[in-house]
């Protein structure tokens, strides 16, 4: 295919800054850039003609000309103090990234022996054998132009390693902060490795702290080994000028359990690419999402559940509450391999459209090549139930309050999926605030204590 | 308390209420009977403010206020209550949260302080006993998975919680067995005071054995065609509605 002008500007940007980009990176990370370069020259940034990106055209945003995160120094933890981060609310290990670069947080030294959670740039050098084994093994440059772009520019992000048998009870909370006076492009790279019988709970909070435009392309690879467990939460609370592509590639071995939950509470344009491969028998996953959007916000959740072997189970639930002229898309691809017998695969996507201008595209894509399979999928797009509305009002509840009760009632099923009780309560509170229209006003995120942005300007 | 004059209402262009006149005073119990489809539920819905119905003529005064001018929530806050013929299931909204929100919004409207958490729970316990409702029903989502009888009891429980001035009970008795009927009737009787009033919409005499009405009205084709004392209910029970229909033709 023909590369666009923007694609070419990105190629040139890389060529001109290669030395700077590669200076502090692990050899394995630099080696991967060769393949990424080749893949990107074939793929470029996908247009909406690429089937997977049919409902979200991101080409306009991805180009050279922004300040590039790799050229910044990041921020010191000293600078972060000005955010008055108050993490006491959630008892957790806390890490930060500022514009994609790791910044030391608190409490991390208290992690169980042998468990690592820190800078991708640092730890990928410390653990070359892990890097060799896992880096780019799930997020393949030749399959998506965004992965290629990320692999080309990747310098830092988060690296989490939970060795065999280690159980990390408290959530590892990663606060991803975007800030600065200039419009910025970030290619953050994360790697999570949970070895046999190990357990981890990981929360990514994505925030914007200034009003600049942020163009973000992040790739996270997560490996869940035999009988291991990973609880993964992503909470997006970013201003309307943010464009974020987030790729999350998981691989699960036998008897492993993955819970992955995506809460998009505020954003500009968000695209989640969620891939999960069930690669060993009796692996199980629960992947869910809640998007609450309004104005011109756009959220596209693209998921691909790959049942590669027999006896696995997948459960997928995505729900959306869409107001004003917001638009959304959901793609639920499920592949059941020819010999993946006794597969259970469940999927649903339900949407609440609050106005006639809100638009939703939802498409299940099932490819089932085994015959002994239990599989169900369902998609709905509807409005608030008028009868329920009248019933509530007839008891003296105002229309506004009744609206909030019913929206919350619609969303609660996704919140119920949260496995960490303290986190569940805080996200519940945050979702309710969002429904009340108080998230804009709220001065800090109840989950990680981050200050909100004055996002009024961008609206 | 309630003054209905020449009330006409339409749905989908069809006139269902065709000139209703009714007066209800504090302390009174009225029964409205009538064949299926005569407009009883429509009258209740129009009074509660259901926007699916269009009022084309007439007036309704409720404690000196123009009822038709108020939103459904303000009617409730002014002390109007409808026990629905078909209570709505609302998965995801807990009974407790529902009642707390409703009660506190009503209190706010009247300029009263919200109940403390413990006072609210105490009130819930107290009112549950009054209507003998299963404790775990109030831990569930509003009406979700409730049996027909449980839904009706739940309506009376809500009435007991909200303590309205005027309650309309739309076929709250249908689908109840004898025990449940007695419990519901007891609840209504206990809530009765000289300063409130009740309108019972029913098909059956048997409810009226437990809650004795001061007046019985027959609604037929959108009009009240007969009003009398409680003896009218016996007559209807014995002879059905045919004689009224004949009188009307
Ligand atoms: N939502 C509606 N849409 C159309 N017609 C309705 C609706 N509700 C009631 N009706 C009509 O109004 C008439 C009166 O109904 P209703 O008030 O329910 O009677 P009742 O409660 O006395 O049995 C019936 O002919 C019914 O079909
Ligand atoms: Mg009826």
XYZ file of C-alpha atoms and ligand atoms in Angstrom:
736
model
C 0.000 0.000 0.000
C 0.873 3.628 -0.464
C 2.194 5.388 2.620
C 0.610 8.713 3.440
C 2.476 11.950 3.898
C 2.036 11.543 7.659
C 3.475 8.031 7.583
C 6.497 9.295 5.705
C 6.946 12.127 8.192
C 7.051 9.535 10.968
C 9.606 7.417 9.132
C 11.779 10.477 8.637
C 11.374 11.419 12.280
C 12.664 8.016 13.314
C 15.611 8.106 10.921
C 16.657 11.524 12.168
C 16.324 10.679 15.866
C 17.339 7.063 15.890
C 20.475 7.654 17.887
C 18.621 9.498 20.620
C 15.882 6.881 20.743
C 18.303 3.976 20.942
C 20.783 5.567 23.324
C 19.402 4.173 26.597
C 17.348 1.259 25.319
C 18.075 -2.434 25.799
C 19.762 -4.147 22.821
C 16.707 -6.377 22.367
C 14.406 -3.383 22.147
C 16.676 -1.742 19.582
C 16.994 -4.939 17.574
C 13.221 -5.101 17.224
C 13.185 -1.714 15.493
C 14.526 -3.237 12.285
C 11.451 -5.385 11.815
C 9.221 -2.563 12.939
C 10.690 -0.274 10.324
C 10.036 -2.772 7.599
C 6.503 -3.484 8.817
C 5.668 0.191 9.126
C 6.846 0.858 5.602
C 4.267 -1.690 4.456
C 1.402 -0.882 6.828
C 1.661 2.769 7.797
C -1.059 4.072 10.105
C -4.230 2.149 9.209
C -6.948 4.114 7.437
C -10.619 3.310 7.873
C -10.317 1.148 4.765
C -8.511 -1.383 6.944
C -11.391 -3.548 8.166
C -10.318 -3.538 11.819
C -10.229 0.277 11.842
C -13.426 0.772 9.866
C -15.131 2.854 12.552
C -12.132 4.813 13.761
C -9.886 6.707 11.418
C -6.783 7.773 13.268
C -4.613 8.815 10.347
C -5.124 12.522 10.870
C -3.555 12.447 14.327
C -0.489 10.325 13.837
C 2.258 12.367 12.259
C 5.536 14.049 13.048
C 5.307 17.633 14.217
C 4.325 17.079 17.818
C 6.861 17.182 20.544
C 8.020 13.583 20.969
C 8.020 11.953 24.377
C 11.368 10.220 23.785
C 13.029 13.627 23.585
C 11.787 14.742 26.979
C 13.452 14.046 30.262
C 10.260 12.908 31.884
C 9.679 14.299 35.327
C 11.207 13.664 38.661
C 9.122 12.380 41.505
C 9.792 15.784 43.019
C 7.851 17.412 40.189
C 5.046 14.928 40.671
C 4.517 16.144 44.193
C 2.849 19.223 42.796
C 0.010 16.938 41.717
C -0.695 16.364 45.374
C -1.104 12.730 44.684
C -2.984 11.136 47.462
C -2.814 7.403 47.161
C -3.794 6.480 50.681
C -7.308 5.778 49.565
C -6.246 2.670 47.733
C -3.773 0.535 49.572
C -1.417 -0.203 46.718
C 2.091 -0.158 45.289
C 2.259 2.947 43.178
C 4.307 3.746 40.086
C 4.105 6.675 37.732
C 4.825 7.386 34.176
C 4.967 10.970 33.025
C 4.532 11.291 29.278
C 5.372 7.631 28.918
C 8.514 7.711 31.068
C 8.808 5.884 34.328
C 9.004 7.902 37.533
C 9.568 6.229 40.865
C 6.525 6.147 43.096
C 5.944 4.916 46.589
C 5.815 1.668 48.439
C 7.392 -0.325 45.618
C 10.311 -1.377 47.804
C 7.730 -3.244 49.896
C 6.891 -5.621 47.022
C 7.422 -9.308 47.811
C 10.955 -10.579 47.256
C 11.835 -11.077 43.631
C 8.847 -9.193 42.306
C 9.755 -6.292 40.048
C 7.630 -3.327 39.096
C 9.369 -0.400 37.542
C 10.897 1.189 34.484
C 10.702 -0.741 31.235
C 13.912 0.946 30.073
C 15.783 -0.190 33.191
C 14.295 -3.615 33.765
C 14.473 -4.678 30.130
C 18.237 -4.272 30.496
C 18.292 -6.079 33.817
C 16.299 -9.048 32.482
C 17.524 -9.619 28.910
C 16.311 -13.229 28.934
C 12.727 -12.148 29.775
C 12.915 -9.488 27.113
C 14.175 -11.964 24.560
C 11.471 -14.430 25.365
C 8.505 -12.085 25.555
C 9.136 -8.746 23.874
C 7.088 -8.455 20.703
C 5.981 -12.061 20.952
C 2.285 -11.111 21.220
C 2.115 -7.627 19.745
C 3.426 -8.361 16.284
C 4.725 -5.489 14.197
C 3.564 -7.028 10.938
C -0.054 -7.228 12.101
C -0.821 -3.632 12.983
C 0.757 -0.339 11.947
C 0.287 1.014 15.460
C 2.291 -1.823 16.982
C 4.973 -1.199 14.363
C 5.003 2.507 15.206
C 5.226 1.791 18.917
C 8.037 -0.716 18.470
C 9.897 1.801 16.339
C 9.771 4.597 18.922
C 9.502 2.684 22.216
C 11.916 3.758 24.928
C 10.185 3.399 28.263
C 7.060 2.393 30.124
C 6.337 -0.136 32.815
C 7.860 -3.559 33.389
C 6.223 -5.903 35.888
C 7.676 -9.290 36.687
C 6.073 -11.672 39.170
C 8.232 -14.803 39.479
C 6.897 -18.282 39.931
C 4.628 -18.774 42.943
C 4.750 -15.144 44.128
C 1.433 -13.612 45.096
C 1.066 -9.853 45.081
C -2.135 -9.153 46.983
C -2.207 -5.379 46.893
C -2.802 -3.815 43.509
C 0.182 -2.448 41.635
C -1.127 0.908 40.570
C 0.402 2.612 37.579
C -0.573 6.238 37.159
C 0.075 7.316 33.590
C 0.211 11.078 33.515
C 0.244 13.211 30.395
C 1.340 16.762 30.927
C 3.242 19.741 29.543
C 2.644 22.887 27.575
C 3.266 21.369 24.155
C 1.238 19.004 22.013
C 2.819 15.638 22.492
C 3.107 12.172 20.990
C 3.792 9.238 23.303
C 4.678 5.662 22.418
C 4.662 3.892 25.754
C 5.652 0.252 26.069
C 4.701 -2.064 28.918
C 5.485 -5.671 29.683
C 3.825 -7.797 32.354
C 5.056 -11.293 33.104
C 3.233 -13.409 35.666
C 4.918 -16.779 36.055
C 3.513 -20.158 37.101
C 1.170 -20.058 40.139
C 1.919 -16.384 40.629
C -0.729 -13.704 41.063
C -0.887 -10.001 40.420
C -3.407 -7.191 40.344
C -2.465 -4.312 38.124
C -4.256 -1.023 37.653
C -3.406 1.487 34.930
C -4.877 4.945 35.537
C -4.581 7.147 32.457
C -4.724 10.875 33.157
C -4.142 14.191 31.483
C -2.855 17.040 33.614
C -2.658 19.869 31.106
C -4.711 20.992 28.171
C -2.248 20.185 25.378
C -3.188 17.704 22.703
C -1.928 14.222 23.506
C -1.529 11.560 20.861
C -0.836 8.278 22.599
C 0.020 4.888 21.189
C 0.678 2.411 23.948
C 1.373 -1.298 23.749
C 1.090 -3.643 26.717
C 1.996 -7.315 26.511
C 0.825 -9.542 29.346
C 1.911 -13.146 29.867
C -0.023 -15.274 32.291
C 1.719 -18.597 32.839
C 0.284 -21.905 33.976
C -2.097 -21.641 36.956
C -1.246 -17.964 37.293
C -3.673 -15.109 37.727
C -3.684 -11.567 36.429
C -6.302 -8.981 37.315
C -5.870 -6.047 35.014
C -7.734 -2.752 35.229
C -7.502 0.223 32.951
C -9.145 3.459 33.935
C -9.162 6.267 31.425
C -9.906 9.769 32.604
C -8.403 12.072 29.997
C -9.452 15.367 28.487
C -11.277 15.720 25.184
C -8.102 16.601 23.298
C -6.610 13.161 23.902
C -6.293 10.556 21.166
C -5.227 7.210 22.562
C -4.656 3.856 20.945
C -4.104 1.230 23.591
C -3.103 -2.279 22.601
C -3.335 -4.988 25.260
C -2.073 -8.389 24.192
C -2.493 -11.245 26.621
C -1.364 -14.830 26.409
C -2.679 -17.422 28.819
C -1.264 -20.830 29.638
C -3.132 -23.798 31.093
C -5.428 -23.170 34.086
C -4.574 -19.496 34.150
C -7.090 -16.805 34.950
C -7.253 -13.354 33.435
C -9.642 -10.577 34.403
C -9.238 -7.501 32.256
C -11.473 -4.493 32.768
C -11.561 -1.267 30.799
C -13.265 1.823 32.138
C -13.358 4.727 29.741
C -14.850 7.537 31.761
C -13.562 10.511 29.855
C -11.510 10.863 26.721
C -11.339 12.389 23.261
C -10.813 9.488 20.910
C -10.035 6.099 22.414
C -9.286 2.880 20.664
C -8.607 -0.258 22.686
C -7.158 -3.277 20.950
C -7.677 -6.161 23.330
C -6.235 -9.482 22.329
C -6.314 -12.594 24.407
C -5.029 -15.986 23.442
C -6.173 -18.949 25.476
C -3.202 -21.163 24.841
C -3.463 -23.943 27.452
C -6.385 -26.124 28.543
C -8.702 -24.838 31.295
C -7.544 -21.279 30.915
C -10.292 -18.796 31.638
C -10.801 -15.112 31.086
C -13.285 -12.364 31.867
C -12.874 -9.273 29.780
C -15.166 -6.354 30.339
C -15.512 -2.706 29.625
C -17.633 0.288 30.477
C -17.511 3.429 28.392
C -19.382 6.534 29.437
C -19.053 9.187 26.786
C -20.631 12.427 25.694
C -20.080 15.502 23.511
C -18.008 14.392 20.507
C -16.114 11.664 22.289
C -15.424 8.442 20.458
C -14.618 5.020 21.884
C -13.830 1.924 19.869
C -13.243 -1.359 21.681
C -11.809 -3.965 19.374
C -11.391 -7.387 20.927
C -10.092 -10.680 19.706
C -10.426 -13.794 21.850
C -8.451 -16.676 20.457
C -9.450 -20.133 21.701
C -6.392 -21.998 20.479
C -6.814 -25.170 22.559
C -9.683 -27.250 24.055
C -11.471 -26.736 27.394
C -11.144 -22.993 27.818
C -13.674 -20.402 28.743
C -14.015 -16.751 27.806
C -16.535 -14.198 29.016
C -16.828 -10.813 27.456
C -19.066 -7.967 28.565
C -18.882 -4.437 27.226
C -21.389 -1.758 28.064
C -21.692 1.819 26.939
C -23.655 4.860 28.015
C -23.557 7.421 25.250
C -24.799 10.979 25.410
C -24.867 13.992 23.061
C -23.180 13.295 19.705
C -20.753 10.708 21.007
C -19.957 7.727 18.826
C -18.812 4.253 19.626
C -17.840 0.953 18.132
C -17.394 -2.547 19.408
C -15.913 -5.497 17.584
C -15.939 -8.863 19.269
C -13.919 -11.363 17.325
C -13.916 -14.890 18.698
C -11.854 -17.572 17.056
C -12.304 -21.201 18.069
C -9.571 -23.355 16.560
C -10.492 -26.657 14.857
C -9.496 -28.867 17.782
C -10.552 -26.457 20.565
C -13.384 -28.711 21.680
C -15.484 -28.030 24.781
C -14.937 -24.327 24.413
C -17.242 -21.936 26.256
C -17.276 -18.470 24.797
C -19.728 -15.795 25.832
C -19.927 -12.251 24.609
C -22.262 -9.338 24.973
C -22.255 -5.673 24.140
C -25.059 -3.473 25.408
C -25.458 0.192 24.745
C -27.605 2.904 26.171
C -28.064 5.820 23.801
C -29.309 8.911 25.573
C -29.840 11.033 22.477
C -30.730 10.526 18.846
C -27.361 11.899 17.836
C -25.305 9.294 19.652
C -24.256 6.491 17.324
C -23.031 2.989 17.991
C -21.640 0.328 15.682
C -21.398 -3.119 17.159
C -20.288 -6.264 15.414
C -19.683 -9.758 16.706
C -17.332 -11.781 14.513
C -17.412 -15.445 15.318
C -15.208 -17.955 13.601
C -15.847 -21.381 15.031
C -14.014 -24.346 13.613
C -14.667 -26.868 16.394
C -18.022 -28.621 16.795
C -18.353 -29.158 20.546
C -18.634 -25.515 21.502
C -20.912 -23.422 23.693
C -20.932 -19.959 22.326
C -23.308 -17.082 22.710
C -23.217 -13.476 21.718
C -25.636 -10.635 21.891
C -25.638 -6.953 21.134
C -28.227 -4.367 22.051
C -28.625 -0.681 21.449
C -31.442 0.915 23.386
C -32.780 3.855 25.300
C -33.687 4.342 28.942
C -36.791 2.376 29.884
C -39.708 4.838 29.882
C -41.796 2.698 32.209
C -39.041 2.453 34.771
C -38.515 6.191 34.440
C -42.160 6.927 35.163
C -42.251 4.488 38.047
C -39.325 6.235 39.740
C -40.754 9.697 39.132
C -44.141 8.615 40.441
C -42.410 8.053 43.782
C -41.131 11.600 43.905
C -37.711 11.085 42.331
C -36.713 13.863 39.937
C -36.159 13.131 36.283
C -32.431 13.858 36.669
C -32.032 11.560 39.641
C -34.107 8.840 37.957
C -31.811 9.123 34.945
C -28.766 8.624 37.137
C -30.325 5.648 38.927
C -31.171 3.981 35.634
C -27.816 4.677 34.018
C -26.075 3.309 37.047
C -28.380 0.275 37.021
C -27.331 -0.314 33.441
C -23.623 -0.035 34.226
C -23.393 -1.852 37.534
C -22.946 -5.280 35.981
C -19.539 -4.229 34.683
C -18.545 -2.679 38.004
C -19.498 -5.954 39.686
C -16.696 -7.605 37.697
C -14.044 -5.774 39.697
C -12.330 -8.287 41.946
C -10.614 -5.926 44.386
C -13.298 -4.666 46.810
C -11.659 -1.330 47.632
C -11.121 -0.652 43.965
C -14.673 -1.636 43.147
C -16.032 0.852 45.631
C -13.838 3.637 44.281
C -14.648 2.979 40.658
C -18.320 2.766 41.582
C -18.046 6.193 43.123
C -16.229 7.530 40.103
C -18.833 6.173 37.686
C -21.597 7.716 39.752
C -19.758 11.037 39.713
C -19.492 10.731 35.965
C -23.230 10.176 35.655
C -23.853 13.181 37.859
C -21.653 15.276 35.597
C -19.361 15.901 38.549
C -16.271 14.255 37.154
C -15.346 17.445 35.317
C -15.701 19.402 38.486
C -14.142 16.885 40.792
C -10.740 18.065 41.875
C -9.174 14.669 42.136
C -9.613 11.177 40.863
C -10.978 9.123 43.726
C -9.034 6.107 42.613
C -5.514 7.424 42.447
C -5.990 10.846 43.975
C -4.812 12.660 40.863
C -6.025 16.156 40.265
C -8.424 16.505 37.386
C -7.715 18.859 34.507
C -9.526 22.051 33.755
C -11.052 20.378 30.774
C -13.693 23.036 30.257
C -11.451 24.756 27.717
C -11.413 21.874 25.320
C -15.170 21.431 25.256
C -58.727 16.976 48.799
C -59.271 15.875 45.195
C -61.646 17.585 42.777
C -61.913 16.176 39.276
C -64.060 18.103 36.812
C -65.052 17.012 33.307
C -61.764 15.199 32.730
C -61.146 14.010 29.172
C -57.991 12.142 28.158
C -56.709 10.539 24.979
C -54.084 8.029 24.004
C -52.977 7.598 20.415
C -55.864 9.780 19.311
C -58.421 7.597 21.083
C -60.507 9.221 23.780
C -60.474 6.974 26.841
C -61.711 9.273 29.604
C -64.822 11.079 28.504
C -65.825 13.508 31.202
C -65.012 12.320 34.716
C -66.275 14.133 37.808
C -65.159 12.995 41.226
C -64.750 14.517 44.680
C -62.678 12.906 47.401
C -62.441 14.429 50.864
C -59.945 13.753 53.629
C -60.773 10.676 55.665
C -62.788 9.036 52.884
C -62.370 5.745 51.082
C -63.715 5.488 47.557
C -63.993 2.414 45.392
C -64.006 2.573 41.616
C -65.327 -0.505 39.875
C -66.149 -1.237 36.277
C -65.651 -3.722 33.476
C -62.256 -4.293 31.886
C -61.188 -1.570 29.544
C -63.510 1.042 30.968
C -60.636 3.415 31.762
C -59.869 2.825 35.448
C -56.126 2.461 35.007
C -56.127 5.329 32.560
C -57.674 7.568 35.197
C -55.007 6.498 37.686
C -52.207 7.076 35.155
C -53.495 10.493 34.182
C -53.679 11.523 37.826
C -50.131 10.263 38.401
C -48.887 12.284 35.429
C -48.086 9.615 32.859
C -47.190 11.591 29.760
C -48.342 8.838 27.427
C -51.856 10.160 27.976
C -52.988 13.533 26.772
C -55.470 15.487 28.830
C -57.722 17.289 26.367
C -60.248 18.873 28.688
C -61.125 19.316 32.333
C -59.370 20.091 35.587
C -58.019 18.330 38.641
C -57.460 20.120 41.905
C -55.415 18.423 44.613
C -55.280 20.152 47.985
C -55.843 23.472 46.282
C -53.171 22.923 43.610
C -53.670 22.347 39.899
C -52.549 18.721 39.762
C -52.338 18.591 35.975
C -49.791 21.380 36.026
C -47.329 19.391 38.141
C -44.616 16.955 37.033
C -45.105 13.337 38.150
C -42.445 13.763 40.846
C -44.044 16.926 42.206
C -47.428 15.190 42.393
C -45.811 12.497 44.516
C -44.088 15.134 46.636
C -47.440 16.846 47.173
C -48.666 13.584 48.656
C -50.145 11.696 45.730
C -49.436 7.969 45.492
C -50.294 5.373 42.879
C -50.065 1.686 43.578
C -49.450 0.409 40.041
C -51.566 -2.327 38.542
C -48.373 -3.565 36.883
C -45.356 -2.576 39.004
C -42.192 -2.168 36.943
C -39.085 -4.314 37.413
C -35.900 -2.266 37.579
C -32.835 -4.509 37.659
C -29.812 -2.806 39.160
C -31.700 -0.340 41.352
C -31.886 -1.661 44.890
C -35.093 -1.273 46.870
C -33.149 0.408 49.635
C -31.532 2.971 47.381
C -34.839 3.555 45.603
C -36.727 4.216 48.819
C -33.982 6.321 50.352
C -33.814 8.494 47.249
C -37.592 8.830 46.986
C -38.105 9.628 50.643
C -35.302 12.137 50.825
C -36.378 13.923 47.657
C -39.881 14.216 49.057
C -38.513 15.546 52.323
C -36.325 18.052 50.532
C -39.345 19.339 48.586
C -41.173 19.910 51.834
C -38.176 21.604 53.390
C -37.534 18.792 55.862
C -34.124 17.342 56.723
C -33.070 14.044 55.160
C -33.308 10.977 57.379
C -30.108 9.720 58.927
C -28.985 6.284 57.778
C -30.048 4.671 61.030
C -33.440 6.401 61.136
C -34.041 5.330 57.572
C -33.246 1.698 58.330
C -35.460 1.846 61.377
C -38.320 3.172 59.280
C -37.754 0.432 56.693
C -37.916 -2.241 59.393
C -41.003 -0.749 60.900
C -42.874 -0.439 57.580
C -41.825 -3.903 56.482
C -43.552 -5.297 59.527
C -46.664 -3.312 58.789
C -47.110 -5.013 55.423
C -45.404 -8.222 56.466
C -43.018 -8.117 53.525
C -40.139 -10.553 53.338
C -36.941 -8.968 54.550
C -34.853 -10.138 51.644
C -37.202 -8.552 49.110
C -35.969 -5.145 50.175
C -32.385 -6.266 49.641
C -33.074 -6.977 46.005
C -33.511 -4.846 42.914
C -36.868 -3.104 42.576
C -39.489 -5.772 41.799
C -36.926 -7.901 39.992
C -38.027 -11.501 40.023
C -40.819 -10.745 42.511
C -43.966 -12.865 42.255
C -47.223 -11.106 41.398
C -48.247 -11.055 45.046
C -44.842 -9.793 46.189
C -45.036 -6.926 43.745
C -48.403 -5.868 45.132
C -47.166 -6.069 48.703
C -44.165 -4.038 47.654
C -46.466 -1.290 46.388
C -48.138 -1.090 49.778
C -44.748 -1.140 51.463
C -43.720 1.881 49.379
C -46.971 3.572 50.297
C -46.257 2.926 53.948
C -42.764 4.382 53.558
C -43.905 7.520 51.764
C -47.049 8.159 53.818
C -49.108 9.895 51.108
C -52.193 12.063 51.560
C -54.059 10.402 48.738
C -53.397 6.887 47.500
C -54.911 5.212 44.469
C -54.629 1.444 44.586
C -55.064 0.062 41.096
C -56.164 -3.558 41.411
C -53.766 -4.111 44.250
C -55.981 -7.021 45.265
C -55.860 -9.000 42.034
C -53.541 -11.951 42.081
C -53.433 -12.060 45.876
C -54.420 -15.103 47.883
C -56.653 -14.673 50.907
C -53.794 -14.276 53.391
C -51.962 -11.749 51.255
C -55.192 -9.880 50.672
C -55.762 -9.637 54.408
C -52.224 -8.392 54.959
C -52.543 -5.746 52.277
C -55.966 -4.658 53.576
C -54.634 -4.494 57.127
C -51.768 -2.352 55.955
C -54.107 0.073 54.234
C -56.408 0.234 57.252
C -53.536 0.912 59.599
C -52.305 3.738 57.426
C -55.740 5.303 57.372
C -56.080 8.630 59.146
C -58.620 11.428 59.222
C -56.279 13.533 57.098
C -55.653 11.095 54.266
C -57.796 9.391 51.678
C -57.771 6.259 49.510
C -59.231 5.323 46.152
C -59.485 1.592 45.539
C -59.766 0.377 41.989
C -61.022 -3.164 42.075
C -63.024 -5.841 40.353
C -63.966 -7.713 43.431
C -66.177 -7.264 46.387
C -63.791 -9.300 48.531
C -61.304 -6.448 49.048
C -64.185 -4.256 50.138
C -65.003 -6.740 52.895
C -61.672 -5.802 54.430
C -61.512 -2.143 53.523
C -64.947 -0.672 53.786
C -65.544 2.144 51.312
C -67.643 5.223 51.937
C -68.517 5.501 48.258
C -68.596 3.138 45.309
C -68.444 4.415 41.728
C -68.933 2.577 38.485
C -66.738 3.632 35.600
C -68.048 2.645 32.201
C -66.699 3.736 28.816
C -64.714 6.559 30.345
C -67.484 8.016 32.515
C -68.664 7.541 36.062
C -72.155 6.277 35.443
C -73.201 5.420 38.965
C -72.179 6.429 42.478
C -73.618 5.113 45.714
C -72.665 3.695 49.102
C -70.950 0.371 49.753
C -74.173 -1.550 48.965
C -73.527 -0.875 45.268
C -70.526 -3.193 45.430
C -72.711 -6.075 46.633
C -75.159 -5.421 43.863
C -72.366 -5.506 41.264
C -70.953 -8.673 42.782
C -74.373 -10.329 42.550
C -75.592 -9.052 39.202
C -72.457 -8.161 37.247
C -72.271 -5.120 35.004
C -74.863 -6.084 32.410
C -77.688 -4.209 34.061
C -75.588 -1.057 34.071
C -74.684 -1.509 30.456
C -78.378 -1.939 29.659
C -79.273 1.159 31.595
C -76.680 3.031 29.553
C -77.677 1.880 26.089
N -50.887 2.499 26.407
C -52.058 2.373 25.741
N -52.079 2.460 24.418
C -53.254 2.324 23.733
N -54.428 2.107 24.322
C -54.453 2.000 25.643
C -53.286 2.131 26.431
N -53.610 1.985 27.721
C -54.933 1.767 27.732
N -55.452 1.783 26.502
C -56.837 1.574 26.129
O -57.627 2.353 26.975
C -58.778 1.673 27.354
C -58.926 1.677 28.849
O -57.870 0.894 29.421
P -57.604 0.849 30.985
O -57.618 2.211 31.499
O -56.382 0.039 31.199
O -58.890 0.050 31.488
P -59.173 -0.657 32.877
O -58.080 -0.337 33.818
O -60.477 -0.094 33.285
O -59.282 -2.111 32.587
C -58.703 0.286 26.747
O -59.492 0.263 25.572
C -57.239 0.152 26.425
O -57.074 -0.652 25.296
Mg -56.706 -1.574 34.806
